[in-house]
Amino acid sequence: MSELEKRIRKKSLLSRVMKPEDTIKFFKEAGAGEKVLDLGWSGFTPVGYPKVVPIALADYVEQNGLQGKWKFNLFIVASVGVETEDRWAQLDMIDRRWPYQTGKNIQKAINAGKIRFGSKHLSMFAQDLKYGFYTKDRGGKLDFALIEASAITEDGGIVLAGSVGSAPEIIDIADKIIVEINTGVPSFEGMHDILSTDLPPYRKPYLITKVNDRIGYTYVPCDHDKIIAIVESKMPDNGRALTPPDELSKTIAGHIMEFFKHEVKMGRLPKNLLPLQSGVGNIANAIVGGFVDGDFENLMVWTEVLQDTMLDLFDTGKLSFASATSLSLSNDGFKRFFDKFEEYKSKIVLRPQQISNNPELIRRLGCIGMNTPVEFDIYAHANSECVAGVRMINGLGGSGDFERNAYLSIMHAPSCRATKTDEFGISTVVPKASHIDHTEHDIDVLVTEQGLADLRGLAPKDRAREIINKCAHPAYKDYLLDYLERAEKQTGYAHEPHLLDECFKMHISLQQNGTMRFWEVK
Amino acid sequence: MSELEKRIRKKSLLSRVMKPEDTIKFFKEAGAGEKVLDLGWSGFTPVGYPKVVPIALADYVEQNGLQGKWKFNLFIVASVGVETEDRWAQLDMIDRRWPYQTGKNIQKAINAGKIRFGSKHLSMFAQDLKYGFYTKDRGGKLDFALIEASAITEDGGIVLAGSVGSAPEIIDIADKIIVEINTGVPSFEGMHDILSTDLPPYRKPYLITKVNDRIGYTYVPCDHDKIIAIVESKMPDNGRALTPPDELSKTIAGHIMEFFKHEVKMGRLPKNLLPLQSGVGNIANAIVGGFVDGDFENLMVWTEVLQDTMLDLFDTGKLSFASATSLSLSNDGFKRFFDKFEEYKSKIVLRPQQISNNPELIRRLGCIGMNTPVEFDIYAHANSECVAGVRMINGLGGSGDFERNAYLSIMHAPSCRATKTDEFGISTVVPKASHIDHTEHDIDVLVTEQGLADLRGLAPKDRAREIINKCAHPAYKDYLLDYLERAEKQTGYAHEPHLLDECFKMHISLQQNGTMRFWEVK
């Protein structure tokens, strides 16, 4: 019996096994080329996404000159590999795309008005999809679900691969399902905890009070009549390699570690802290690195994605358990992971992101949320997605789910970044954020390498001084303080002083002069 | 036995009964005049707040020339009567004030930099208070709780009056408690459902799946040794009178009723809708009026405050049950309420606002959130609190709790308002909101008397056209569309086009010319 046959435990489905290119006919039958088809894919920060079918579709479009003619709406809760969606963007195969992406071509197309992209809190995307809000003109359904899976159970349930994301909702609302069973890696069976999203007024409490509680199935229940094709894949996830943390990130992580120690001392955090959420990127890595080298023990993680450094933290014995929606590991990380598969598996659970990012659970568990914004302003409004207020990077992701609902809502970033002409050309601290995803009502603590601003209980003008003094880069401190003082005078010390004709002058200068320091421009 | 004696069922506490003016000594002993004291009051939109003790304190300050010398930090979750906090503001008795207020003097002082005001999501204020975030320099405690109550139980528990708000947390963290028992009105005992806020990692699920579920006590458990004084009050709540809805509000309500009918028809809402949340004010009233005259039956309400019109809706038999944190009735409304006390009481439960506004419950129940912002922009970012981005009105209130977590997040406002010199001087639809409390990621539907924009599933540029076409006033439509088109061209059709040097020109013109229509200014 082949590995594929072993993985398909419902034997009547064996007749639906086919080659990737044989699935093209289903898209033709559904009207590809005549109308835009609605597709939902599994996958999350690029792990557990379908590979061979999207690539077969891209090949077909390319070989037949169908660029711009075969169009799809893509509902995929987070980024998937560049060899799939970014290539689709290049081939002009995408009309709408929700709610998070990465890739040069897809970003370019979004910011040229060619792909209609919408960003959304990840926990809400999943439920809104299920509510039918994204495809309400066609009864709230999807044409196809493309799902990477580890196996199919005796009852036709789908055992997912290295991520859950919004696969349960996509499987639920799709008219037809194409499953890619990845036999190139071990089955992830047993790692998932799946509960479908039910509709109000019949929704139930999520009875999780500890990070390692389980409330669901190990597979996604599925009407197997909807499975029209099963395709074998051996392609690995196109995982992101991480660079080791730089000095600046380590300094930021150091401020945060000091803060945690202080909070434990003051009795506002237990000794083993509270469940940690950490975003992606260099600073997030450095923070996990800080825990690897630090004194905290019996740590718990309740987060969206697990990056390579989490394996280091497991290996120290300081991390007891982690709950996430995706194993966002690099290729090397996956090697390590599979080498000690049973050990890691016993300490990790993967949940639907409707649950991993659910306000109910983030708030109940009292998570510590830590995420990196593009910029934040002197009153603690933060921008997570649009450069200069207009150009989309990746999307909001789960930052809003965590920053709003966490026990402690922390955001961290370098105080400034270089441009081509000015080593301090871009300040993270600005008078007014050019796009706002997180409001002043949602953030407790801001951190840069300059220092940590604890904003809890501070009124706006007190907050502004704390942020400028603790977080701003020296190249910007004087201007920001001067802006604040002039704004105070001009508004008569209003609640939240601003100069509406000056608040974006730094951003405009960056566009025109290549630096936010307009006062230095000759 | 006097009514007061009957209400104090724990007889050992009778010895702590005193006159309001006799409580002054406690504040002196605690250091009033030497340091700023931290006070928590009960009360919500002004119902259930302490009256005779705050007035006695104000009298004392006034009679002894202590203005600006006796200072207090006031933690009161929503507005209380003008005869208390607004008079305190006039007497310069307030240093910090969180998180929502009303009153001419207090607003003036906040916007003149004299009172340090902070706004916060109401559900979070309660828990952050309990976490000790607001008074972290003194161990997270309050000097005094001032609580209006209906009665004290045999065990020393406090039966609250017409609102709950954050009284449970305030009673919990206060060093000393002064209780005002209001014998001027019937006891509200039996209407409350009180569960204290517990701390992570020991927090439990709130096991409410229906609006009328009960999970708590009818009183606030309390260490009665902390009760240092009990004072009798007969002062009524200084309730807000409501004006009948105008034509414009009725038109807005009409659009919303049509939308609900459509959603029921499409199968996205059940016949009796989902639990309704409705803010305060004229439009909210008109919506309830729409239900009074409409066809929907077996309605449920899960909201913050119940206004007079809810009594009308109960009287039609169309409203089955309502959960709130305050009976925000007018004086006439309270008369009606007490006339049919037992009947209304059986259909209403009052909860702590940490629970009435909790994301867990708003999301689980699938509430329909409806609130009025100051302004919203073409991409659906909304401003709930700061005029021209700087001047505080009342505060965010619970709008963020509901708009973020509701099944349907609706905001409604008139499309424009008059100024002294221009009948269409202020547009609600602006290029960019001057202060952002609710982001584009949180809002599903925007409504003005012009029409209703259903934004679900729309990308930003599509959203902008929908909002301008459906919601903007004709006096602003051409400019807004022109702004959008020029911004698209200038940014190369970026994700969310803006002209950073023009986006606040309407706001600046309003300040300088008394109208946002700068293109009409000669």
PDB file of N, CA, C and O in Angstrom, chain A residues 377 379-382 404 432-442 496 498 504, chain B residues 121 373-390 396 399 430-443 496 498 504:
ATOM      1  N   ASP A 377       2.115  56.992  17.224  1.00  0.00           N
ATOM      2  CA  ASP A 377       2.201  58.434  17.420  1.00  0.00           C
ATOM      3  C   ASP A 377       2.314  58.803  18.891  1.00  0.00           C
ATOM      4  O   ASP A 377       2.334  57.927  19.767  1.00  0.00           O
ATOM      5  N   TYR A 379       0.387  59.976  20.941  1.00  0.00           N
ATOM      6  CA  TYR A 379      -0.725  59.641  21.837  1.00  0.00           C
ATOM      7  C   TYR A 379      -1.001  58.134  21.884  1.00  0.00           C
ATOM      8  O   TYR A 379      -1.974  57.704  22.493  1.00  0.00           O
ATOM      9  N   ALA A 380      -0.150  57.345  21.200  1.00  0.00           N
ATOM     10  CA  ALA A 380      -0.245  55.879  21.229  1.00  0.00           C
ATOM     11  C   ALA A 380      -1.288  55.283  20.289  1.00  0.00           C
ATOM     12  O   ALA A 380      -1.830  54.216  20.552  1.00  0.00           O
ATOM     13  N   HIS A 381      -1.559  55.962  19.200  1.00  0.00           N
ATOM     14  CA  HIS A 381      -2.274  55.318  18.089  1.00  0.00           C
ATOM     15  C   HIS A 381      -1.212  54.649  17.229  1.00  0.00           C
ATOM     16  O   HIS A 381      -0.162  55.232  16.994  1.00  0.00           O
ATOM     17  N   ALA A 382      -1.492  53.442  16.742  1.00  0.00           N
ATOM     18  CA  ALA A 382      -0.457  52.734  15.981  1.00  0.00           C
ATOM     19  C   ALA A 382      -0.944  52.291  14.607  1.00  0.00           C
ATOM     20  O   ALA A 382      -2.120  51.975  14.407  1.00  0.00           O
ATOM     21  N   ARG A 404      -5.975  44.521  21.397  1.00  0.00           N
ATOM     22  CA  ARG A 404      -7.211  44.987  22.039  1.00  0.00           C
ATOM     23  C   ARG A 404      -7.530  44.174  23.290  1.00  0.00           C
ATOM     24  O   ARG A 404      -7.997  44.734  24.286  1.00  0.00           O
ATOM     25  N   LYS A 432       1.281  62.236  14.368  1.00  0.00           N
ATOM     26  CA  LYS A 432      -0.014  61.569  14.192  1.00  0.00           C
ATOM     27  C   LYS A 432       0.203  60.398  13.237  1.00  0.00           C
ATOM     28  O   LYS A 432       0.800  60.571  12.175  1.00  0.00           O
ATOM     29  N   ALA A 433      -0.230  59.219  13.631  1.00  0.00           N
ATOM     30  CA  ALA A 433      -0.055  58.052  12.773  1.00  0.00           C
ATOM     31  C   ALA A 433      -0.823  58.271  11.474  1.00  0.00           C
ATOM     32  O   ALA A 433      -1.965  58.734  11.486  1.00  0.00           O
ATOM     33  N   SER A 434      -0.192  57.916  10.351  1.00  0.00           N
ATOM     34  CA  SER A 434      -0.783  58.215   9.045  1.00  0.00           C
ATOM     35  C   SER A 434      -1.895  57.229   8.683  1.00  0.00           C
ATOM     36  O   SER A 434      -2.679  57.470   7.768  1.00  0.00           O
ATOM     37  N   HIS A 435      -1.945  56.130   9.383  1.00  0.00           N
ATOM     38  CA  HIS A 435      -3.041  55.153   9.247  1.00  0.00           C
ATOM     39  C   HIS A 435      -3.177  54.546  10.627  1.00  0.00           C
ATOM     40  O   HIS A 435      -2.164  54.274  11.279  1.00  0.00           O
ATOM     41  N   ILE A 436      -4.396  54.364  11.089  1.00  0.00           N
ATOM     42  CA  ILE A 436      -4.550  53.877  12.464  1.00  0.00           C
ATOM     43  C   ILE A 436      -5.276  52.537  12.474  1.00  0.00           C
ATOM     44  O   ILE A 436      -6.401  52.416  11.985  1.00  0.00           O
ATOM     45  N   ASP A 437      -4.591  51.531  13.013  1.00  0.00           N
ATOM     46  CA  ASP A 437      -5.187  50.202  13.176  1.00  0.00           C
ATOM     47  C   ASP A 437      -5.449  49.877  14.637  1.00  0.00           C
ATOM     48  O   ASP A 437      -6.281  49.032  14.948  1.00  0.00           O
ATOM     49  N   HIS A 438      -4.665  50.508  15.519  1.00  0.00           N
ATOM     50  CA  HIS A 438      -4.814  50.300  16.956  1.00  0.00           C
ATOM     51  C   HIS A 438      -4.918  51.687  17.574  1.00  0.00           C
ATOM     52  O   HIS A 438      -4.058  52.518  17.347  1.00  0.00           O
ATOM     53  N   THR A 439      -5.965  51.918  18.352  1.00  0.00           N
ATOM     54  CA  THR A 439      -6.142  53.257  18.895  1.00  0.00           C
ATOM     55  C   THR A 439      -5.471  53.378  20.251  1.00  0.00           C
ATOM     56  O   THR A 439      -5.043  52.388  20.846  1.00  0.00           O
ATOM     57  N   GLU A 440      -5.401  54.606  20.707  1.00  0.00           N
ATOM     58  CA  GLU A 440      -4.853  54.907  22.030  1.00  0.00           C
ATOM     59  C   GLU A 440      -5.551  54.129  23.144  1.00  0.00           C
ATOM     60  O   GLU A 440      -4.991  53.980  24.228  1.00  0.00           O
ATOM     61  N   HIS A 441      -6.777  53.665  22.872  1.00  0.00           N
ATOM     62  CA  HIS A 441      -7.528  52.944  23.896  1.00  0.00           C
ATOM     63  C   HIS A 441      -7.073  51.492  24.041  1.00  0.00           C
ATOM     64  O   HIS A 441      -7.569  50.777  24.899  1.00  0.00           O
ATOM     65  N   ASP A 442      -6.183  51.061  23.144  1.00  0.00           N
ATOM     66  CA  ASP A 442      -5.849  49.636  23.072  1.00  0.00           C
ATOM     67  C   ASP A 442      -4.434  49.298  23.506  1.00  0.00           C
ATOM     68  O   ASP A 442      -4.099  48.118  23.596  1.00  0.00           O
ATOM     69  N   GLU A 496      -6.506  66.445  23.369  1.00  0.00           N
ATOM     70  CA  GLU A 496      -5.448  65.754  22.609  1.00  0.00           C
ATOM     71  C   GLU A 496      -4.936  66.711  21.530  1.00  0.00           C
ATOM     72  O   GLU A 496      -5.340  66.632  20.369  1.00  0.00           O
ATOM     73  N   HIS A 498      -3.341  68.801  18.601  1.00  0.00           N
ATOM     74  CA  HIS A 498      -2.735  68.521  17.295  1.00  0.00           C
ATOM     75  C   HIS A 498      -2.736  69.793  16.461  1.00  0.00           C
ATOM     76  O   HIS A 498      -3.583  70.660  16.637  1.00  0.00           O
ATOM     77  N   PHE A 504       1.166  65.786   9.468  1.00  0.00           N
ATOM     78  CA  PHE A 504       1.748  64.813   8.519  1.00  0.00           C
ATOM     79  C   PHE A 504       2.968  65.372   7.779  1.00  0.00           C
ATOM     80  O   PHE A 504       3.397  64.805   6.778  1.00  0.00           O
TER      81      PHE A 504
ATOM     82  N   HIS B 121     -12.258  51.953  26.583  1.00  0.00           N
ATOM     83  CA  HIS B 121     -13.385  51.043  26.393  1.00  0.00           C
ATOM     84  C   HIS B 121     -13.963  50.697  27.757  1.00  0.00           C
ATOM     85  O   HIS B 121     -13.225  50.283  28.652  1.00  0.00           O
ATOM     86  N   PRO B 373     -21.299  58.119  15.775  1.00  0.00           N
ATOM     87  CA  PRO B 373     -19.990  58.774  15.882  1.00  0.00           C
ATOM     88  C   PRO B 373     -20.097  60.279  15.633  1.00  0.00           C
ATOM     89  O   PRO B 373     -21.145  60.772  15.206  1.00  0.00           O
ATOM     90  N   VAL B 374     -18.999  60.987  15.893  1.00  0.00           N
ATOM     91  CA  VAL B 374     -18.888  62.403  15.539  1.00  0.00           C
ATOM     92  C   VAL B 374     -18.772  62.540  14.026  1.00  0.00           C
ATOM     93  O   VAL B 374     -19.404  63.384  13.398  1.00  0.00           O
ATOM     94  N   GLU B 375     -17.934  61.682  13.435  1.00  0.00           N
ATOM     95  CA  GLU B 375     -17.702  61.718  11.995  1.00  0.00           C
ATOM     96  C   GLU B 375     -17.148  60.368  11.570  1.00  0.00           C
ATOM     97  O   GLU B 375     -16.685  59.588  12.413  1.00  0.00           O
ATOM     98  N   PHE B 376     -17.229  60.072  10.300  1.00  0.00           N
ATOM     99  CA  PHE B 376     -16.523  58.902   9.757  1.00  0.00           C
ATOM    100  C   PHE B 376     -15.947  59.273   8.404  1.00  0.00           C
ATOM    101  O   PHE B 376     -16.371  60.249   7.789  1.00  0.00           O
ATOM    102  N   ASP B 377     -14.958  58.484   7.974  1.00  0.00           N
ATOM    103  CA  ASP B 377     -14.311  58.887   6.727  1.00  0.00           C
ATOM    104  C   ASP B 377     -14.665  57.944   5.581  1.00  0.00           C
ATOM    105  O   ASP B 377     -15.419  56.975   5.759  1.00  0.00           O
ATOM    106  N   ILE B 378     -14.124  58.264   4.423  1.00  0.00           N
ATOM    107  CA  ILE B 378     -14.526  57.545   3.206  1.00  0.00           C
ATOM    108  C   ILE B 378     -14.075  56.091   3.221  1.00  0.00           C
ATOM    109  O   ILE B 378     -14.566  55.294   2.427  1.00  0.00           O
ATOM    110  N   TYR B 379     -13.145  55.747   4.114  1.00  0.00           N
ATOM    111  CA  TYR B 379     -12.725  54.338   4.220  1.00  0.00           C
ATOM    112  C   TYR B 379     -13.325  53.639   5.448  1.00  0.00           C
ATOM    113  O   TYR B 379     -12.963  52.519   5.768  1.00  0.00           O
ATOM    114  N   ALA B 380     -14.204  54.337   6.183  1.00  0.00           N
ATOM    115  CA  ALA B 380     -14.925  53.757   7.315  1.00  0.00           C
ATOM    116  C   ALA B 380     -14.128  53.713   8.621  1.00  0.00           C
ATOM    117  O   ALA B 380     -14.347  52.838   9.457  1.00  0.00           O
ATOM    118  N   HIS B 381     -13.216  54.642   8.796  1.00  0.00           N
ATOM    119  CA  HIS B 381     -12.657  54.885  10.123  1.00  0.00           C
ATOM    120  C   HIS B 381     -13.587  55.893  10.810  1.00  0.00           C
ATOM    121  O   HIS B 381     -14.030  56.845  10.176  1.00  0.00           O
ATOM    122  N   ALA B 382     -13.862  55.697  12.097  1.00  0.00           N
ATOM    123  CA  ALA B 382     -14.832  56.586  12.754  1.00  0.00           C
ATOM    124  C   ALA B 382     -14.264  57.228  14.010  1.00  0.00           C
ATOM    125  O   ALA B 382     -13.447  56.642  14.721  1.00  0.00           O
ATOM    126  N   ASN B 383     -14.736  58.448  14.217  1.00  0.00           N
ATOM    127  CA  ASN B 383     -14.328  59.271  15.362  1.00  0.00           C
ATOM    128  C   ASN B 383     -15.504  59.364  16.324  1.00  0.00           C
ATOM    129  O   ASN B 383     -16.569  59.841  15.942  1.00  0.00           O
ATOM    130  N   SER B 384     -15.320  58.891  17.549  1.00  0.00           N
ATOM    131  CA  SER B 384     -16.428  58.906  18.513  1.00  0.00           C
ATOM    132  C   SER B 384     -16.273  59.953  19.598  1.00  0.00           C
ATOM    133  O   SER B 384     -17.164  60.104  20.421  1.00  0.00           O
ATOM    134  N   GLU B 385     -15.150  60.641  19.671  1.00  0.00           N
ATOM    135  CA  GLU B 385     -14.984  61.463  20.869  1.00  0.00           C
ATOM    136  C   GLU B 385     -14.335  62.816  20.724  1.00  0.00           C
ATOM    137  O   GLU B 385     -14.575  63.676  21.565  1.00  0.00           O
ATOM    138  N   CYS B 386     -13.499  63.038  19.741  1.00  0.00           N
ATOM    139  CA  CYS B 386     -12.750  64.299  19.692  1.00  0.00           C
ATOM    140  C   CYS B 386     -13.134  65.153  18.489  1.00  0.00           C
ATOM    141  O   CYS B 386     -12.820  64.806  17.350  1.00  0.00           O
ATOM    142  N   VAL B 387     -13.746  66.298  18.727  1.00  0.00           N
ATOM    143  CA  VAL B 387     -14.090  67.216  17.654  1.00  0.00           C
ATOM    144  C   VAL B 387     -12.808  67.822  17.082  1.00  0.00           C
ATOM    145  O   VAL B 387     -11.934  68.246  17.833  1.00  0.00           O
ATOM    146  N   ALA B 388     -12.719  67.824  15.755  1.00  0.00           N
ATOM    147  CA  ALA B 388     -11.528  68.327  15.052  1.00  0.00           C
ATOM    148  C   ALA B 388     -10.273  67.620  15.543  1.00  0.00           C
ATOM    149  O   ALA B 388      -9.176  68.166  15.492  1.00  0.00           O
ATOM    150  N   GLY B 389     -10.429  66.398  16.031  1.00  0.00           N
ATOM    151  CA  GLY B 389      -9.280  65.614  16.478  1.00  0.00           C
ATOM    152  C   GLY B 389      -8.732  65.988  17.821  1.00  0.00           C
ATOM    153  O   GLY B 389      -7.851  65.301  18.344  1.00  0.00           O
ATOM    154  N   VAL B 390      -9.224  67.064  18.434  1.00  0.00           N
ATOM    155  CA  VAL B 390      -8.568  67.557  19.648  1.00  0.00           C
ATOM    156  C   VAL B 390      -9.480  67.775  20.860  1.00  0.00           C
ATOM    157  O   VAL B 390      -9.045  67.579  21.998  1.00  0.00           O
ATOM    158  N   LEU B 396     -15.254  57.654  24.812  1.00  0.00           N
ATOM    159  CA  LEU B 396     -15.521  56.566  23.895  1.00  0.00           C
ATOM    160  C   LEU B 396     -16.738  55.747  24.321  1.00  0.00           C
ATOM    161  O   LEU B 396     -17.480  55.230  23.500  1.00  0.00           O
ATOM    162  N   SER B 399     -18.825  52.145  22.853  1.00  0.00           N
ATOM    163  CA  SER B 399     -18.982  51.993  21.406  1.00  0.00           C
ATOM    164  C   SER B 399     -17.952  51.037  20.820  1.00  0.00           C
ATOM    165  O   SER B 399     -18.266  50.233  19.944  1.00  0.00           O
ATOM    166  N   VAL B 430     -16.018  62.623   5.988  1.00  0.00           N
ATOM    167  CA  VAL B 430     -14.826  63.441   5.730  1.00  0.00           C
ATOM    168  C   VAL B 430     -13.788  62.575   5.000  1.00  0.00           C
ATOM    169  O   VAL B 430     -13.876  61.349   5.008  1.00  0.00           O
ATOM    170  N   PRO B 431     -12.805  63.223   4.364  1.00  0.00           N
ATOM    171  CA  PRO B 431     -11.775  62.413   3.696  1.00  0.00           C
ATOM    172  C   PRO B 431     -11.042  61.503   4.683  1.00  0.00           C
ATOM    173  O   PRO B 431     -10.868  60.308   4.435  1.00  0.00           O
ATOM    174  N   LYS B 432     -10.623  62.067   5.805  1.00  0.00           N
ATOM    175  CA  LYS B 432      -9.911  61.278   6.808  1.00  0.00           C
ATOM    176  C   LYS B 432     -10.422  61.721   8.173  1.00  0.00           C
ATOM    177  O   LYS B 432     -10.460  62.916   8.468  1.00  0.00           O
ATOM    178  N   ALA B 433     -10.810  60.777   8.998  1.00  0.00           N
ATOM    179  CA  ALA B 433     -11.324  61.129  10.330  1.00  0.00           C
ATOM    180  C   ALA B 433     -10.197  61.795  11.125  1.00  0.00           C
ATOM    181  O   ALA B 433      -9.053  61.331  11.101  1.00  0.00           O
ATOM    182  N   SER B 434     -10.550  62.878  11.818  1.00  0.00           N
ATOM    183  CA  SER B 434      -9.530  63.666  12.506  1.00  0.00           C
ATOM    184  C   SER B 434      -9.074  62.995  13.807  1.00  0.00           C
ATOM    185  O   SER B 434      -8.051  63.363  14.371  1.00  0.00           O
ATOM    186  N   HIS B 435      -9.817  62.049  14.292  1.00  0.00           N
ATOM    187  CA  HIS B 435      -9.442  61.234  15.445  1.00  0.00           C
ATOM    188  C   HIS B 435     -10.076  59.887  15.177  1.00  0.00           C
ATOM    189  O   HIS B 435     -11.213  59.832  14.708  1.00  0.00           O
ATOM    190  N   ILE B 436      -9.364  58.809  15.421  1.00  0.00           N
ATOM    191  CA  ILE B 436      -9.922  57.501  15.077  1.00  0.00           C
ATOM    192  C   ILE B 436     -10.072  56.631  16.322  1.00  0.00           C
ATOM    193  O   ILE B 436      -9.104  56.366  17.029  1.00  0.00           O
ATOM    194  N   ASP B 437     -11.323  56.245  16.587  1.00  0.00           N
ATOM    195  CA  ASP B 437     -11.614  55.341  17.710  1.00  0.00           C
ATOM    196  C   ASP B 437     -12.019  53.960  17.222  1.00  0.00           C
ATOM    197  O   ASP B 437     -11.897  52.975  17.950  1.00  0.00           O
ATOM    198  N   HIS B 438     -12.563  53.918  16.000  1.00  0.00           N
ATOM    199  CA  HIS B 438     -12.989  52.658  15.402  1.00  0.00           C
ATOM    200  C   HIS B 438     -12.361  52.618  14.025  1.00  0.00           C
ATOM    201  O   HIS B 438     -12.529  53.548  13.245  1.00  0.00           O
ATOM    202  N   THR B 439     -11.664  51.530  13.722  1.00  0.00           N
ATOM    203  CA  THR B 439     -10.974  51.498  12.435  1.00  0.00           C
ATOM    204  C   THR B 439     -11.845  50.865  11.374  1.00  0.00           C
ATOM    205  O   THR B 439     -12.900  50.275  11.666  1.00  0.00           O
ATOM    206  N   GLU B 440     -11.374  50.957  10.165  1.00  0.00           N
ATOM    207  CA  GLU B 440     -12.058  50.339   9.015  1.00  0.00           C
ATOM    208  C   GLU B 440     -12.266  48.845   9.200  1.00  0.00           C
ATOM    209  O   GLU B 440     -13.103  48.247   8.536  1.00  0.00           O
ATOM    210  N   HIS B 441     -11.462  48.229  10.093  1.00  0.00           N
ATOM    211  CA  HIS B 441     -11.568  46.787  10.296  1.00  0.00           C
ATOM    212  C   HIS B 441     -12.741  46.419  11.197  1.00  0.00           C
ATOM    213  O   HIS B 441     -12.993  45.244  11.434  1.00  0.00           O
ATOM    214  N   ASP B 442     -13.410  47.436  11.771  1.00  0.00           N
ATOM    215  CA  ASP B 442     -14.411  47.173  12.803  1.00  0.00           C
ATOM    216  C   ASP B 442     -15.841  47.473  12.380  1.00  0.00           C
ATOM    217  O   ASP B 442     -16.762  47.186  13.140  1.00  0.00           O
ATOM    218  N   ILE B 443     -16.030  48.083  11.223  1.00  0.00           N
ATOM    219  CA  ILE B 443     -17.369  48.591  10.892  1.00  0.00           C
ATOM    220  C   ILE B 443     -17.931  47.896   9.659  1.00  0.00           C
ATOM    221  O   ILE B 443     -17.256  47.767   8.649  1.00  0.00           O
ATOM    222  N   GLU B 496      -4.982  52.451  -0.105  1.00  0.00           N
ATOM    223  CA  GLU B 496      -5.948  53.363   0.522  1.00  0.00           C
ATOM    224  C   GLU B 496      -5.508  54.802   0.233  1.00  0.00           C
ATOM    225  O   GLU B 496      -4.869  55.444   1.072  1.00  0.00           O
ATOM    226  N   HIS B 498      -4.769  58.626  -0.215  1.00  0.00           N
ATOM    227  CA  HIS B 498      -4.995  59.865   0.541  1.00  0.00           C
ATOM    228  C   HIS B 498      -4.062  60.954   0.040  1.00  0.00           C
ATOM    229  O   HIS B 498      -2.981  60.650  -0.474  1.00  0.00           O
ATOM    230  N   PHE B 504      -7.149  67.008   5.865  1.00  0.00           N
ATOM    231  CA  PHE B 504      -7.842  67.723   6.954  1.00  0.00           C
ATOM    232  C   PHE B 504      -8.269  69.139   6.566  1.00  0.00           C
ATOM    233  O   PHE B 504      -8.589  69.956   7.434  1.00  0.00           O
TER     234      PHE B 504
END
